[in-house]
Tab-separated table of C-alpha atoms in Angstrom:
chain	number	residue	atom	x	y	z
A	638	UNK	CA	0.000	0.000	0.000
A	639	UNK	CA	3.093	2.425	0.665
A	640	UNK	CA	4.345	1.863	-2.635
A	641	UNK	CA	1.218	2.031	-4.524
A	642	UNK	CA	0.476	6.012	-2.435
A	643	UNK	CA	4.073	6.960	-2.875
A	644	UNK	CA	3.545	6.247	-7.348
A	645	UNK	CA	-0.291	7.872	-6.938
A	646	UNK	CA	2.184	10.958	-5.081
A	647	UNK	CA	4.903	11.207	-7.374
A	648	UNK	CA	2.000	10.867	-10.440
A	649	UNK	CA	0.310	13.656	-8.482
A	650	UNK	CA	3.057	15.933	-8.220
A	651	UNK	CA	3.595	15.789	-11.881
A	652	UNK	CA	0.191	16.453	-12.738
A	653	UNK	CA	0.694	19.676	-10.722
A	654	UNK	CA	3.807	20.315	-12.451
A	655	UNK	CA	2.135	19.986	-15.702
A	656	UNK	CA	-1.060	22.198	-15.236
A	657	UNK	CA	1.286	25.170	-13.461
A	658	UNK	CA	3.894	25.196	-15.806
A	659	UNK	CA	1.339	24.845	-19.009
A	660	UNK	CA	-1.258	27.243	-17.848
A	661	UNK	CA	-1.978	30.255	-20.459
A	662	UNK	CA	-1.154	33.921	-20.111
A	663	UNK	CA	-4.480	35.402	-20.268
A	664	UNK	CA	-5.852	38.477	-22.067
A	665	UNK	CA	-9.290	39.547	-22.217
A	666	UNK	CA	-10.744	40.684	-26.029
A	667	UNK	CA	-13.792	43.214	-26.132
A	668	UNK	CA	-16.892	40.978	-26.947
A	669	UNK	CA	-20.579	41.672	-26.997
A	670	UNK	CA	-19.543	45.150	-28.866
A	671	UNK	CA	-22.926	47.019	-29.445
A	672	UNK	CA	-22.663	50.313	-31.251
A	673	UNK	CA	-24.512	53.627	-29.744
A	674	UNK	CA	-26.169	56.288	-32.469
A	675	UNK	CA	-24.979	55.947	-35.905
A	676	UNK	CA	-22.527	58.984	-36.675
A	677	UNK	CA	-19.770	56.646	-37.165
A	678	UNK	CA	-16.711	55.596	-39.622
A	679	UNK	CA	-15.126	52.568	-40.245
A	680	UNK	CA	-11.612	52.161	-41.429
A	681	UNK	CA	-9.855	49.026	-42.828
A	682	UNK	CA	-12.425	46.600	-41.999
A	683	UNK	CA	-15.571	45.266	-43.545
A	684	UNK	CA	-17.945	46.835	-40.257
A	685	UNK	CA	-17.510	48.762	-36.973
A	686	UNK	CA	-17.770	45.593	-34.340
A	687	UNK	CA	-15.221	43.726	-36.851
A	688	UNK	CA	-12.946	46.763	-36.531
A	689	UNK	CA	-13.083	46.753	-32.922
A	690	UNK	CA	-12.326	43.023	-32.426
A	691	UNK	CA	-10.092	42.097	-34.906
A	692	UNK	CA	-6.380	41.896	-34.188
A	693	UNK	CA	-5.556	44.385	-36.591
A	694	UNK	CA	-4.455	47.580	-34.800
A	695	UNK	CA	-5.060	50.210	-37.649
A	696	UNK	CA	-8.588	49.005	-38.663
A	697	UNK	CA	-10.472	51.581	-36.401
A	698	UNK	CA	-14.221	53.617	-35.861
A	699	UNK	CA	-14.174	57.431	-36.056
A	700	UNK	CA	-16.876	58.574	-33.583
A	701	UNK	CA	-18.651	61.537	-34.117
A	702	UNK	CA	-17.342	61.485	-38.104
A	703	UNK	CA	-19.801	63.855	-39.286
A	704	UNK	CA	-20.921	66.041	-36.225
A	705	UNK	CA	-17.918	66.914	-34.131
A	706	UNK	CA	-19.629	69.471	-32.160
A	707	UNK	CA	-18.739	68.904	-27.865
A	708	UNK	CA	-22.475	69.040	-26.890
A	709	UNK	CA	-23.871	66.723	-29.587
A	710	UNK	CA	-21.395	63.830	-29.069
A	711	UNK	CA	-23.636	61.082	-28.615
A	712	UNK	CA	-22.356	57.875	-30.690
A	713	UNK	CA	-20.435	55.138	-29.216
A	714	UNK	CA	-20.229	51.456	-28.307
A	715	UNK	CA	-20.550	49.358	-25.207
A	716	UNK	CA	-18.873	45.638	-24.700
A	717	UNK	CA	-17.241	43.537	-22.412
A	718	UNK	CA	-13.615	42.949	-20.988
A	719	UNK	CA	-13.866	40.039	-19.272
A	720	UNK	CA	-15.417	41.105	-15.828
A	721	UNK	CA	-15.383	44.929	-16.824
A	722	UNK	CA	-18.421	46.436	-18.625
A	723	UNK	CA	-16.972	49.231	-20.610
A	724	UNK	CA	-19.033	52.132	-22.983
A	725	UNK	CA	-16.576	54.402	-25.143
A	726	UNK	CA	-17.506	57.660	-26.587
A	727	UNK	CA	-16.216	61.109	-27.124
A	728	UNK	CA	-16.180	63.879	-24.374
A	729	UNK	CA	-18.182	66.681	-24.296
A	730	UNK	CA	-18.661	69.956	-23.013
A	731	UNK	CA	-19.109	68.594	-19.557
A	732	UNK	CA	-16.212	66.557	-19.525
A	733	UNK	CA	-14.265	69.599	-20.146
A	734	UNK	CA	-15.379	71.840	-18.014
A	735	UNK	CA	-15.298	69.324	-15.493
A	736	UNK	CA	-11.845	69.279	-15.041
A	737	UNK	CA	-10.529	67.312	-17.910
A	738	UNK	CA	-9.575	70.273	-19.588
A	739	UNK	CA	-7.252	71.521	-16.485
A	740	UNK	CA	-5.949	68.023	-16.474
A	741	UNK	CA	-5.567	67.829	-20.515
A	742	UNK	CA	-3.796	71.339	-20.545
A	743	UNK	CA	-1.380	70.465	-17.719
A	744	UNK	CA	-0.379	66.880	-18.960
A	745	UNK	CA	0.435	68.651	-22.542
A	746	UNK	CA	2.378	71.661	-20.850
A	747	UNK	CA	4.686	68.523	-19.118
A	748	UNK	CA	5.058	66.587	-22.628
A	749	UNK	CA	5.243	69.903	-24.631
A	750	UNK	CA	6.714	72.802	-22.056
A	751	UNK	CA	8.121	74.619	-25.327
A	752	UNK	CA	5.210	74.857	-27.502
A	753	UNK	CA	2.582	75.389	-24.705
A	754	UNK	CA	4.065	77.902	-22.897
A	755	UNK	CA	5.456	79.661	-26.470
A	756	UNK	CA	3.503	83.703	-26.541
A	757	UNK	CA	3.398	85.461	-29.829
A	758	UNK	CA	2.377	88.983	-29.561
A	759	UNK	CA	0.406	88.282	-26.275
A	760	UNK	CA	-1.164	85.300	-27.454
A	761	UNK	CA	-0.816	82.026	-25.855
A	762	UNK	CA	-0.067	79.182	-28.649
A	763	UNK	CA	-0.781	76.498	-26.293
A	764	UNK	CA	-4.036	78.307	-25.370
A	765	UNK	CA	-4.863	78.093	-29.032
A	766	UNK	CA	-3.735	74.692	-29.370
A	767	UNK	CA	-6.091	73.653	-26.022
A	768	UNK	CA	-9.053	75.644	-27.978
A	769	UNK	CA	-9.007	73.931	-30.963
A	770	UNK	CA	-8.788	70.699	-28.358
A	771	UNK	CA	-11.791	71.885	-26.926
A	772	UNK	CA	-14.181	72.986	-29.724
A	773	UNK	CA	-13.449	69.370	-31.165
A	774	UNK	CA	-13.456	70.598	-35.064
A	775	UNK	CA	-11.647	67.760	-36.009
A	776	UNK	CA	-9.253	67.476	-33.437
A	777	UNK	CA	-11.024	65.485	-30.333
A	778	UNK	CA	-14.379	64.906	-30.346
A	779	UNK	CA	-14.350	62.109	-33.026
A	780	UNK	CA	-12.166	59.628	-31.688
A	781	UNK	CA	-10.778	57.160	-34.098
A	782	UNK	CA	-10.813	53.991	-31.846
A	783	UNK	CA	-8.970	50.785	-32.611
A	784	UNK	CA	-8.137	48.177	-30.571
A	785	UNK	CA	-9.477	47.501	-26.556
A	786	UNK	CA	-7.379	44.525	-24.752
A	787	UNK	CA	-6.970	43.835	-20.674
A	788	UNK	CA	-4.103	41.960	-19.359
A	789	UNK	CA	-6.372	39.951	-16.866
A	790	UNK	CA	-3.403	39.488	-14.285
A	791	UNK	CA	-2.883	43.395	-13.910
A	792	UNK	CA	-6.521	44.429	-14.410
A	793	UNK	CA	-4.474	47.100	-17.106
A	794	UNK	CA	-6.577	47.948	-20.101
A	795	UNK	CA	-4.684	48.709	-23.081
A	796	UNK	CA	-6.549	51.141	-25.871
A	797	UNK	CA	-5.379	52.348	-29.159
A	798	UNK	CA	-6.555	55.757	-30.988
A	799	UNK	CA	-5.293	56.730	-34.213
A	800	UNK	CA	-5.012	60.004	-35.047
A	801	UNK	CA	-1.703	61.951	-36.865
A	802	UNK	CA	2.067	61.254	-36.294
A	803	UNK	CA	2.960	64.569	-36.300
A	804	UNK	CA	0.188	67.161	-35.693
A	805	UNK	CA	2.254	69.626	-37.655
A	806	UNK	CA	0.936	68.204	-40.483
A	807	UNK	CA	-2.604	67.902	-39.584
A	808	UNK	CA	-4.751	69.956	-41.620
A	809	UNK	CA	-5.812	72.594	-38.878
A	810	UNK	CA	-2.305	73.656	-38.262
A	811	UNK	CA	-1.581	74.132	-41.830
A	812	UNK	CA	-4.620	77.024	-41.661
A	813	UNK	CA	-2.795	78.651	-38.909
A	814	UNK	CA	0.500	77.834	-40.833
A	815	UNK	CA	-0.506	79.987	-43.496
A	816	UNK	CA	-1.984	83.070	-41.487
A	817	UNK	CA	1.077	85.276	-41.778
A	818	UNK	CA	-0.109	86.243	-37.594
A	819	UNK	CA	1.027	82.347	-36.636
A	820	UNK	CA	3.134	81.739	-39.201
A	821	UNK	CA	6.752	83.025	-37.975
A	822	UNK	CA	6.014	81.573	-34.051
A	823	UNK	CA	4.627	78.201	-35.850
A	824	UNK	CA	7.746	78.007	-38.251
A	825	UNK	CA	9.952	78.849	-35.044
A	826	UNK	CA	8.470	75.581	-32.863
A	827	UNK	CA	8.375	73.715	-35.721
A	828	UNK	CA	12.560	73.949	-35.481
A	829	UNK	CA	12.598	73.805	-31.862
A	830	UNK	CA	9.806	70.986	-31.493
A	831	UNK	CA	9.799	69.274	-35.142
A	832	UNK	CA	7.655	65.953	-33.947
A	833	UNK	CA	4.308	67.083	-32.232
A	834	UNK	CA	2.191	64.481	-30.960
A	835	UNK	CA	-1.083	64.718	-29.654
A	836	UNK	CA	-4.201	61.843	-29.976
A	837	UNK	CA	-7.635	62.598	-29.940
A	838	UNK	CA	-9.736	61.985	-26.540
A	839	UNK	CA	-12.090	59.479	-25.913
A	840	UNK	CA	-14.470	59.224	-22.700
A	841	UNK	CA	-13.866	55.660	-21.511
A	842	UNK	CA	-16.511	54.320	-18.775
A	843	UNK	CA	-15.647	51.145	-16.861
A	844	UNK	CA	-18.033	49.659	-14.440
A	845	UNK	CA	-19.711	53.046	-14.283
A	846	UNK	CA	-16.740	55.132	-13.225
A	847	UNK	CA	-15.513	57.383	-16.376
A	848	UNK	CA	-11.743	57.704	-16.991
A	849	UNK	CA	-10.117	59.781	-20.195
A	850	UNK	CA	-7.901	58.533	-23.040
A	851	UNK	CA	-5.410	60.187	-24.600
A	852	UNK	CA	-1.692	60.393	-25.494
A	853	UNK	CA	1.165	62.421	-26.124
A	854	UNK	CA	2.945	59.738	-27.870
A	855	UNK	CA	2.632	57.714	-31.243
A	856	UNK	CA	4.149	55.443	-33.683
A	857	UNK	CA	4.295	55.485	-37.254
A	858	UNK	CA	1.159	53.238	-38.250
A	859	UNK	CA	2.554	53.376	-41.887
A	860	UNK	CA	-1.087	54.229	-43.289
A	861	UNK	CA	-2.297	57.744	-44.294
A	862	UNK	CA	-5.974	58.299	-45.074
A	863	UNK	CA	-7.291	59.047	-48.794
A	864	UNK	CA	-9.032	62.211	-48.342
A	865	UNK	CA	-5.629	63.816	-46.989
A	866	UNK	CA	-2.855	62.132	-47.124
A	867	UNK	CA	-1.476	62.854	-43.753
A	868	UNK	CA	-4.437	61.567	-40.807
A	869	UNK	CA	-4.125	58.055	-39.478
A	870	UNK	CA	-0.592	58.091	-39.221
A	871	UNK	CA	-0.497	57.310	-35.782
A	872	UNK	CA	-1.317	55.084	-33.191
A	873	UNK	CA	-1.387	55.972	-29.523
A	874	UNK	CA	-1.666	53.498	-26.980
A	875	UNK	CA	-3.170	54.575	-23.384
A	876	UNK	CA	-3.586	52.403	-20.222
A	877	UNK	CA	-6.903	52.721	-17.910
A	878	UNK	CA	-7.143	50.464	-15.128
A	879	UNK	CA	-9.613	47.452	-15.125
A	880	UNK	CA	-10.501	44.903	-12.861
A	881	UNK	CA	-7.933	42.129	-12.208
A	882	UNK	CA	-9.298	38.672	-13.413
A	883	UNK	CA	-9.340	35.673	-11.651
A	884	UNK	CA	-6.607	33.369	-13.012
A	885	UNK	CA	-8.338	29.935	-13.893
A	886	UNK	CA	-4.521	27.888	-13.093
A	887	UNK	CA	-5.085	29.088	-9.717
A	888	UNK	CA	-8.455	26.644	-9.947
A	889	UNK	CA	-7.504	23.032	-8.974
A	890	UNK	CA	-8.444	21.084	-12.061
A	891	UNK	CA	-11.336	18.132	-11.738
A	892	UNK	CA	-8.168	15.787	-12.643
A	893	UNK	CA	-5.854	17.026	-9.997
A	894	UNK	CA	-8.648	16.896	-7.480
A	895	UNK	CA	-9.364	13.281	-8.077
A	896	UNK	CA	-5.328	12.775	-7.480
A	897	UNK	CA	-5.159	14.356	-4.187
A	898	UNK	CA	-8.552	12.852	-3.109
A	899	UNK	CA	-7.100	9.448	-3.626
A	900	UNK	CA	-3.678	9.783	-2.802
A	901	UNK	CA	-5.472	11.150	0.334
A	902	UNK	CA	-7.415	7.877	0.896
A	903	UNK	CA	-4.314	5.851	0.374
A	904	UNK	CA	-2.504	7.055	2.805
A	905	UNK	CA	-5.707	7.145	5.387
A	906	UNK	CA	-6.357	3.538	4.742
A	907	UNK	CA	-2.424	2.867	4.913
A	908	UNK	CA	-2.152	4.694	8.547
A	909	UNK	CA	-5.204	2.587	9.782
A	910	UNK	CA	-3.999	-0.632	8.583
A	911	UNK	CA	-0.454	0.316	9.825
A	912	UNK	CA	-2.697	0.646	13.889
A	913	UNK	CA	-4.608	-2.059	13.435
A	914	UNK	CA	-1.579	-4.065	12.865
């Protein structure tokens, strides 16, 4: 009987080995995507939920694509990440005035000192940058959103926005650009600052509680957009925090249940043989 528990042991302890050491690193993938409102784009995939959940990280939804007004942002799409309950949509006026634009202004004076703190005849430039931020025309209140994934050991939801690589060459600074008021203070933090990066915003609510998206960094997506040649350039990648999920290796498995039950009896029916003796 010794024998025969000591084999059922050492088989045991294998089977542990074997289910700890082969156990997956898990990541949670938005599911049950349901869109909000219809004032949406889709880019690089055949429909919005398909853009969302695929593993491509360029294929993306512009929010808001034709109405980028603050107060009228109302499309978006709800899903799942893992335990977390999620809704994503762009800010409004609200949002802003709430605070985010205090905490917007001050994270892009930290990444940007130079250009947000730059004066030309009075005039703040990063005022006017935060402005155009604020009344959304084109900048911020259509989010281009393209990939949602939570590392279920850290809770840590990673989100990807596209926007441009170099905001320099968006479209809106060109029209300042070529105002001869902006143009020699634009041409002179264009030397001093020649890569500008700054992502749209999206309003990110998880579990009810609302937390912000955005970035100050990008990387070169390699794609440009066909109406002008220059959006969609880059991807920035935020973290908001999620809910830690509960690792299924740290769930005995039916298998190594049965082991340890009968090993367990073994060694029961071994001691009370042993007294009786």
């Amino acid at each position: 009987m010794k024998g025969i528990a000591q084999k059922l042991l050492v088989g045991t302890s294998v089977l542990i080995g074997t289910i700890a050491t082969s156990a997956p690193v898990l990541a949670a993938s938005l599911s049950n995507v349901q869109m909000v409102g219809t004032d949406y784009g889709v880019y690089g995939a055949a429909d919005a939920i398909t853009a969302l959940t695929d593993s491509d990280r360029y294929s993306h939804v512009e929010l808001n694509i034709a109405d980028e007004i603050l107060s009228n942002n109302n499309t978006g799409f709800t899903g799942n990440l893992g335990s977390d309950s999620i809704k994503v949509e762009g800010i409004n006026q609200a949002d802003w005035d709430g605070g985010l634009g205090t905490q917007w202004m001050a994270d892009f004076t930290a990444a940007y000192p130079a250009v947000a703190n730059a004066t030309y005849g009075g005039i703040s430039i990063g005022q006017i940058i935060a402005g155009e931020i604020q009344t959304a025309i084109g900048r911020s209140g259509d989010p281009n959103v393209a990939y949602l994934a939570k590392d279920d050991g850290s809770g840590n939801i990673e989100m990807d926005l596209i926007g441009h690589y170099n905001v320099w060459n968006a479209p809106w600074v060109a029209n300042y650009s070529a105002n001869p008021i902006y143009a020699p203070v634009i041409a002179a933090l264009k030397a001093q600052t020649p890569l500008l990066q700054i992502s749209e915003i999206a309003k990110v609510t998880i579990n009810g509680e609302a937390q912000y998206a955005y970035s100050f960094s990008a990387v070169n997506t390699g794609v440009v957009a066909g109406d002008d040649g220059v959006s969609h350039s880059g991807r920035y990648t935020v973290s908001l925090a999620g809910t830690v999920e509960e690792d299924p290796a740290d769930v005995p498995e039916p298998s190594l249940i049965l082991g340890l039950m009968t090993v367990g009896g073994l060694f029961s029916a071994s001691k009370r043989k042993s007294q009786n003796a």
